[in-house]
PDB file of C-alpha atoms and ligand atoms in Angstrom:
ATOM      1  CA  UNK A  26      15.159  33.053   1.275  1.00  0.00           C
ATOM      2  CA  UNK A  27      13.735  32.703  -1.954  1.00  0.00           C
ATOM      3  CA  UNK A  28      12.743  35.504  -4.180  1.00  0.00           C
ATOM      4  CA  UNK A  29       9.891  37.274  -3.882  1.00  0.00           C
ATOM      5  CA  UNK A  30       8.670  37.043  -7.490  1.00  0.00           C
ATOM      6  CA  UNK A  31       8.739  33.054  -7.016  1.00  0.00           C
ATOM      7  CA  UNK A  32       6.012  33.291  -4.513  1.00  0.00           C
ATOM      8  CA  UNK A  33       4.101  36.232  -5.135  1.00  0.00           C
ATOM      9  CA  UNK A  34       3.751  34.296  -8.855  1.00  0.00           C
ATOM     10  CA  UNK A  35       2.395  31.267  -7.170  1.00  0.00           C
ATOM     11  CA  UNK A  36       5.503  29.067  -8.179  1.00  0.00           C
ATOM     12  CA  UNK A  37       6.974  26.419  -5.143  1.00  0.00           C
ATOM     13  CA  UNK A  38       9.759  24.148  -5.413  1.00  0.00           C
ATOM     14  CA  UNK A  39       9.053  21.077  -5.771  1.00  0.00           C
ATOM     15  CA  UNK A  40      12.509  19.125  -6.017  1.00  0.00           C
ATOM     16  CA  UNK A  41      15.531  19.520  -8.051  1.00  0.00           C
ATOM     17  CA  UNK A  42      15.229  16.794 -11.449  1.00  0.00           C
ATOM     18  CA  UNK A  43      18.456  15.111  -9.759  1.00  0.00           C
ATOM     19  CA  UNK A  44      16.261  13.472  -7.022  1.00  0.00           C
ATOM     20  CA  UNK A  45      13.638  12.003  -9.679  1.00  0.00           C
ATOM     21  CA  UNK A  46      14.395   8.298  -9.783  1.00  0.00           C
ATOM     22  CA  UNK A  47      14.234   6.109 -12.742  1.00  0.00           C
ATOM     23  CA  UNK A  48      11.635   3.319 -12.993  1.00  0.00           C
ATOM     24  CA  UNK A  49       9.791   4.986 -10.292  1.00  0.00           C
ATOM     25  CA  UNK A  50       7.914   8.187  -8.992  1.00  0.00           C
ATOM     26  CA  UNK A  51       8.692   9.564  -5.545  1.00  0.00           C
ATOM     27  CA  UNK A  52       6.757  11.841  -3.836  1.00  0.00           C
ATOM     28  CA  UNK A  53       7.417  15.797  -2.520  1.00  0.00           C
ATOM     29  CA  UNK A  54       5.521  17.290   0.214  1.00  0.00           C
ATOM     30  CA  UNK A  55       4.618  20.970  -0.835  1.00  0.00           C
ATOM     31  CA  UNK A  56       2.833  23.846   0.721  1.00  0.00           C
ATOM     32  CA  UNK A  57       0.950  25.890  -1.314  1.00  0.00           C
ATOM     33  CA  UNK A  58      -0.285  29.644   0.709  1.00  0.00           C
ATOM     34  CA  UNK A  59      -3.777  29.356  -0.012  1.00  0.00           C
ATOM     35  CA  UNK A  60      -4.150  32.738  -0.992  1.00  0.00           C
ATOM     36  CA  UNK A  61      -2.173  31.819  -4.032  1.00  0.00           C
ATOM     37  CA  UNK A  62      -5.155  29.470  -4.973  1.00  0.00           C
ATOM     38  CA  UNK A  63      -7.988  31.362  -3.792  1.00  0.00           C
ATOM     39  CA  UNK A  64      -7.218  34.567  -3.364  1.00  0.00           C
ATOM     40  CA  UNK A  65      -6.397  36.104  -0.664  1.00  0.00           C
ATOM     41  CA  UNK A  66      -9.480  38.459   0.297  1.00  0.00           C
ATOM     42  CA  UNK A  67     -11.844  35.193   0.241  1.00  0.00           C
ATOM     43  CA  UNK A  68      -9.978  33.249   2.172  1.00  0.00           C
ATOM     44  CA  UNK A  69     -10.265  36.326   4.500  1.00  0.00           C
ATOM     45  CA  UNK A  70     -13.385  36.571   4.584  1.00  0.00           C
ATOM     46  CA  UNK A  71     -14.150  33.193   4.749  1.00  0.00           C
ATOM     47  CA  UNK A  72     -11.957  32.329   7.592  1.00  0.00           C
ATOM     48  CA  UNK A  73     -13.166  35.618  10.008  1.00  0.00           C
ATOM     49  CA  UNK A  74      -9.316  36.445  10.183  1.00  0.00           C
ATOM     50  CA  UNK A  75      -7.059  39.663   8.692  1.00  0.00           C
ATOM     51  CA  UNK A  76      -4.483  40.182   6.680  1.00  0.00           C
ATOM     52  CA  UNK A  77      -1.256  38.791   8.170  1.00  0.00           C
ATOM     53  CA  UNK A  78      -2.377  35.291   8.324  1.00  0.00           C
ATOM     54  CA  UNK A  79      -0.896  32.508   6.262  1.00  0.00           C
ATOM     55  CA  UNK A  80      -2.710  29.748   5.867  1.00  0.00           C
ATOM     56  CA  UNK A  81      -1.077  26.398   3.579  1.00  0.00           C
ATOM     57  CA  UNK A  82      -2.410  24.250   1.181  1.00  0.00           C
ATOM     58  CA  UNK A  83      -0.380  21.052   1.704  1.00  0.00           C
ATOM     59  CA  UNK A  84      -0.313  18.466  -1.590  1.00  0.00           C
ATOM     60  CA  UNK A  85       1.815  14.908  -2.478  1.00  0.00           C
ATOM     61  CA  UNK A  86       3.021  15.688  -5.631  1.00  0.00           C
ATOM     62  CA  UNK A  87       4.516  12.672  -7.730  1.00  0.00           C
ATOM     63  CA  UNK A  88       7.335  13.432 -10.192  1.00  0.00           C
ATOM     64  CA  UNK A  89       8.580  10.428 -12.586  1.00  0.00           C
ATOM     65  CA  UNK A  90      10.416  10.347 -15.846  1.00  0.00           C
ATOM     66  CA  UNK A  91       8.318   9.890 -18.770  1.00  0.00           C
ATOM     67  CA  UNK A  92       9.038   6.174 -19.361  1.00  0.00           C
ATOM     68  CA  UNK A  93       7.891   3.793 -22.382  1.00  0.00           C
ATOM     69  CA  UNK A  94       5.064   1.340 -21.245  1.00  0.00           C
ATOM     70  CA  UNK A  95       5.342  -1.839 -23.167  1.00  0.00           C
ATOM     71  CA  UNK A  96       1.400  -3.150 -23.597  1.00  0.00           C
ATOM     72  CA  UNK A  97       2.425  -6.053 -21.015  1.00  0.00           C
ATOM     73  CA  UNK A  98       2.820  -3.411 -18.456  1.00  0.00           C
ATOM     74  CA  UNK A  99       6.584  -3.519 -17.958  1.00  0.00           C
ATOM     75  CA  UNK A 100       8.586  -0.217 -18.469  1.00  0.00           C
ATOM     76  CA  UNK A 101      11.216   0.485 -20.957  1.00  0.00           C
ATOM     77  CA  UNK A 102      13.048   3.205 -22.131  1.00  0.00           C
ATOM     78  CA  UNK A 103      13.400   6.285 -19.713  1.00  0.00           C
ATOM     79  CA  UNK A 104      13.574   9.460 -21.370  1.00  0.00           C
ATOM     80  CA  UNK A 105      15.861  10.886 -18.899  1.00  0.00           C
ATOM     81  CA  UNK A 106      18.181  13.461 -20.577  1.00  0.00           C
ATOM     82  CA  UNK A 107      21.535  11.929 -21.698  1.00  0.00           C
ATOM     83  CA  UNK A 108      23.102  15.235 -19.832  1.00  0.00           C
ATOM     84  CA  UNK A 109      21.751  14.981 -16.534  1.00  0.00           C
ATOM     85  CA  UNK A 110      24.574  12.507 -16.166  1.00  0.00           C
ATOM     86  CA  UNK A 111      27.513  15.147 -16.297  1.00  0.00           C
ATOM     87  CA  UNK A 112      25.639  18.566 -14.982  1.00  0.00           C
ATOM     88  CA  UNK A 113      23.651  19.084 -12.118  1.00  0.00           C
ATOM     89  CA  UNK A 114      23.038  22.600 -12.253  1.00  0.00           C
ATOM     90  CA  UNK A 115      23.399  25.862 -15.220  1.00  0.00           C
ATOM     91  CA  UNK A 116      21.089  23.946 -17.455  1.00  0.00           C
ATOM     92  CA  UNK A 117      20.580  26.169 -20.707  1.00  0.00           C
ATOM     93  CA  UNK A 118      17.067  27.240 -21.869  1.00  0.00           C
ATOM     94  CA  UNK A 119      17.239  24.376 -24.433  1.00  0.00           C
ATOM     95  CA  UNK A 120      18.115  21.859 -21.384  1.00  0.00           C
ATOM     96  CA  UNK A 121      15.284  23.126 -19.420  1.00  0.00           C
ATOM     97  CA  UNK A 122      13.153  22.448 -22.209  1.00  0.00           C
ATOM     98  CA  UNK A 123      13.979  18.953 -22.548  1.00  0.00           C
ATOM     99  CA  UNK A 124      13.803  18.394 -19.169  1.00  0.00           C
ATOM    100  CA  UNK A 125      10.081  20.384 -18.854  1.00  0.00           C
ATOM    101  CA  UNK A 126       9.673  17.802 -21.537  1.00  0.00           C
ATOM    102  CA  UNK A 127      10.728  14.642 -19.702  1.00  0.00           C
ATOM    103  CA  UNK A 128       8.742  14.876 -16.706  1.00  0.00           C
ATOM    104  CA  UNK A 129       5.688  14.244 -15.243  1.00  0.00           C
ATOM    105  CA  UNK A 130       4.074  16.525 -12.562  1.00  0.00           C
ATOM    106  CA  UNK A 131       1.438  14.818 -10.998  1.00  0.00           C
ATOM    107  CA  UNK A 132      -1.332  15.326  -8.464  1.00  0.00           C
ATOM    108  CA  UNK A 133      -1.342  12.167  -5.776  1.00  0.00           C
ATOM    109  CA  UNK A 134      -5.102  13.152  -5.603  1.00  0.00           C
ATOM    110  CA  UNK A 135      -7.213  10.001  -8.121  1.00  0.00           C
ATOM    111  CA  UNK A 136      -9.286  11.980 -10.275  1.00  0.00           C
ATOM    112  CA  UNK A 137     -12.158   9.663  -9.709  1.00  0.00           C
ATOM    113  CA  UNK A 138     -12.447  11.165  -6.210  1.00  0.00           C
ATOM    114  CA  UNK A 139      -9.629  12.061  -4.583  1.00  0.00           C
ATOM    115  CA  UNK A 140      -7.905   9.504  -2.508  1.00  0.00           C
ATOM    116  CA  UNK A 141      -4.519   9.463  -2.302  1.00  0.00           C
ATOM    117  CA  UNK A 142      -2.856   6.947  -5.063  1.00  0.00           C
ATOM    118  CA  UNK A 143       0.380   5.215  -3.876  1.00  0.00           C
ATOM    119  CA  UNK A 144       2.825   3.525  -5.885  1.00  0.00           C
ATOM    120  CA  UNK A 145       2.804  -0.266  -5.612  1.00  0.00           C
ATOM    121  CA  UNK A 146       5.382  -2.954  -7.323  1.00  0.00           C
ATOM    122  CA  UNK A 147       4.072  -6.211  -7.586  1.00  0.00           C
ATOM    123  CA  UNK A 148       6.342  -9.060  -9.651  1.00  0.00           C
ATOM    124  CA  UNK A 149       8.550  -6.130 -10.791  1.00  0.00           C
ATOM    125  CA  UNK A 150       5.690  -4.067 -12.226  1.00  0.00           C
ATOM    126  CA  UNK A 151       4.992  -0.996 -10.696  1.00  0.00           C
ATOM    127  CA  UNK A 152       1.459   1.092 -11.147  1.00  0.00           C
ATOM    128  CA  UNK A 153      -0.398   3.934  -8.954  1.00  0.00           C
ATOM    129  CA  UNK A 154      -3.110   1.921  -6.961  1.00  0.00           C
ATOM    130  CA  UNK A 155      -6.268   4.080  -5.765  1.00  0.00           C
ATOM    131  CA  UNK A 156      -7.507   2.581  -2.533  1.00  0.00           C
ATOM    132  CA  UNK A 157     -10.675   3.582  -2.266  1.00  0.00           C
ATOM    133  CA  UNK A 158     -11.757   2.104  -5.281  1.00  0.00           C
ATOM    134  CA  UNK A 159      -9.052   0.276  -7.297  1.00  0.00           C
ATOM    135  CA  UNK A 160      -8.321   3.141  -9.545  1.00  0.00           C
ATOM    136  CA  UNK A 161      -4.780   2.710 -11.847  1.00  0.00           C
ATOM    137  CA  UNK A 162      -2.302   4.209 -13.757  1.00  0.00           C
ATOM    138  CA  UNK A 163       0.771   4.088 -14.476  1.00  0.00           C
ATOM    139  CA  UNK A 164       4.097   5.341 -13.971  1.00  0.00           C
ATOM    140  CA  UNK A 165       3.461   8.619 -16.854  1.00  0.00           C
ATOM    141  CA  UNK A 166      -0.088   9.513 -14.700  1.00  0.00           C
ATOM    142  CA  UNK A 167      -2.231   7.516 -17.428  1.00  0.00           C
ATOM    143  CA  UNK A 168      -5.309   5.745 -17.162  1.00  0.00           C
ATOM    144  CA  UNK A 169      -4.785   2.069 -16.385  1.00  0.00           C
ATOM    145  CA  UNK A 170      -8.148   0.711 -15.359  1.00  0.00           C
ATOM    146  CA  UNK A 171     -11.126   1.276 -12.620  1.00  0.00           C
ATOM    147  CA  UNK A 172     -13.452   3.892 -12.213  1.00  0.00           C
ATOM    148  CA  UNK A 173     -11.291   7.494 -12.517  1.00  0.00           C
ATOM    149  CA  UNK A 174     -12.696   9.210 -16.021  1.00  0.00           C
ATOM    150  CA  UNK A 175      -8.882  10.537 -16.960  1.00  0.00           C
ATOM    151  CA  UNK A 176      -5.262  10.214 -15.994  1.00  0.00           C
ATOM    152  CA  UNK A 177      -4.310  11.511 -12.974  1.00  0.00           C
ATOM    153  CA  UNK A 178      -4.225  15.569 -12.681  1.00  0.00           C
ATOM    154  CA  UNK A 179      -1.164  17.452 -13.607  1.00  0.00           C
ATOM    155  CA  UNK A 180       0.279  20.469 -12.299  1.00  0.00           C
ATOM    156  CA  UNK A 181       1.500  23.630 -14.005  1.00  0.00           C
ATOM    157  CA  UNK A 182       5.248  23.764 -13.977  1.00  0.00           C
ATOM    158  CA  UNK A 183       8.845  24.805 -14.678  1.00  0.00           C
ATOM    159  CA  UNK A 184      12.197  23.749 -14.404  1.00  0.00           C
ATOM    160  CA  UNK A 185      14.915  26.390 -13.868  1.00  0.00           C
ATOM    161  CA  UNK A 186      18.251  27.117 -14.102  1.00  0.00           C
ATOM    162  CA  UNK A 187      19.840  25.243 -11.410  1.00  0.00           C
ATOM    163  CA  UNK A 188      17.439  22.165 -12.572  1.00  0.00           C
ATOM    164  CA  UNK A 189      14.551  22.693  -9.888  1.00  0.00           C
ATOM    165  CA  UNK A 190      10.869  22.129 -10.832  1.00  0.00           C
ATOM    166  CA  UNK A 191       8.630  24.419  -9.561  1.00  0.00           C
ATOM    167  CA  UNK A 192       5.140  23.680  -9.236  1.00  0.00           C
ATOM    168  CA  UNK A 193       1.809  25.751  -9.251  1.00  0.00           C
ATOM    169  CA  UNK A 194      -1.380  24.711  -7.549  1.00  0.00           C
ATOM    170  CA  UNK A 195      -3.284  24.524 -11.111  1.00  0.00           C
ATOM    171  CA  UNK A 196      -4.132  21.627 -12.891  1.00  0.00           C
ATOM    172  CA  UNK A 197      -4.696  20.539 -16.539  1.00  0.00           C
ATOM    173  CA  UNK A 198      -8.614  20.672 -16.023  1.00  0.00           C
ATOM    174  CA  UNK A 199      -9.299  21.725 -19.117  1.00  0.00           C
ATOM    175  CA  UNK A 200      -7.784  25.491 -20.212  1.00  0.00           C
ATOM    176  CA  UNK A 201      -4.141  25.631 -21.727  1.00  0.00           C
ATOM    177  CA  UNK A 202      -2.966  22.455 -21.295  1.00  0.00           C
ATOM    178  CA  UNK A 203      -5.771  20.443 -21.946  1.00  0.00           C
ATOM    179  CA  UNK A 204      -6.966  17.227 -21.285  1.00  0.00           C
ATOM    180  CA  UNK A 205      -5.065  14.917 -23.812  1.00  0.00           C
ATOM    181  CA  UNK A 206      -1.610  15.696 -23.008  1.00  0.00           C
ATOM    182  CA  UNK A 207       0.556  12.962 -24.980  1.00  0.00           C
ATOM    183  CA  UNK A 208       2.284  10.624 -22.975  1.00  0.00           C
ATOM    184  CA  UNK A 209       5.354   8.228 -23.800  1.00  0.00           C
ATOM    185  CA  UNK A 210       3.975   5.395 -24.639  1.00  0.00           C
TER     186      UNK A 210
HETATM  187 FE1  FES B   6      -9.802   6.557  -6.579  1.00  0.00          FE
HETATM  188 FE2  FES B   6     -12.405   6.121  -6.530  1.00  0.00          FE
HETATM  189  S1  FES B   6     -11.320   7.659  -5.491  1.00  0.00           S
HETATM  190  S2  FES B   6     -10.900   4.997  -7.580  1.00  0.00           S
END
């Protein structure tokens, strides 16, 4: 059971950073209560039904390894932390930092409008691939080419102690963390 304060705060675990693979993003399935999102008392009233009733918010959320795109496209240095190697878990607030730092939490939603991206390799070259409408970017969420105005959306998170990321269901539209996030490049 996991605390109370983790979901009455609106945080869910994503994955621990040890199942983030290098040279490629993998995808976690994670429920968000929609009261978290909306609030509780609309969804309510919305919905015709009391209090009591949980109702989830199911996203695809991508987490990769910020990794160096070379202007050809290929990837090179991933700035996975040297320490990951040795320690799996009791990461200090100085590791979590670095590994906050490291990541990228990303919507599979395009932000042109909202198909589902999936990651395709072609010739050893990986990039998200919009089907709808032939929307990219690459491995770091950025902007690659078609008709989405902006990288792909990014999720408010943490990683804690025992090296889990936890996610919540708000997105760098604007507010604290802004548009132009800088990206490994
Ligand atoms: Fe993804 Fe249009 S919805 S490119």
């Amino acid at each position: 059971l996991l605390g109370q304060s983790d979901v009455s705060n609106g945080w869910q675990r994503v994955a621990s950073v040890k199942e983030i693979p290098e040279g490629e993003p993998k995808d976690f399935t994670v429920n968000f209560p929609l009261d978290q999102s909306y609030g509780s008392q609309k969804v309510e009233k919305r919905s015709g039904v009391g209090t009591g009733e949980k109702f989830t918010i199911k996203n695809a959320i991508y987490l990769s390894w910020k990794t160096e795109v070379k202007p050809d496209g290929s990837l090179g240095k991933v700035m996975k932390p040297e320490f990951l190697k040795n320690k799996s878990k009791g990461f200090s607030k100085a590791q979590r930092k670095e590994l906050e730092k490291n990541i990228n939490v990303m919507s599979n939603s395009c932000a042109h409008l909202g198909c589902p991206v999936r990651w395709l390799v072609r010739e050893g070259e990986g990039l998200f691939l919009c089907p709808c409408h032939g929307g990219l970017y690459n491995i770091n969420g950025a902007y690659v080419g078609g008709p989405p105005p902006r990288g792909l959306y990014r999720y408010t998170y943490e990683v804690r102690s025992n090296g889990d990321v936890y996610a919540k269901h708000e997105f760098d539209v604007g507010g604290k963390n802004g548009y132009a996030r800088p990206y490994v490049v």
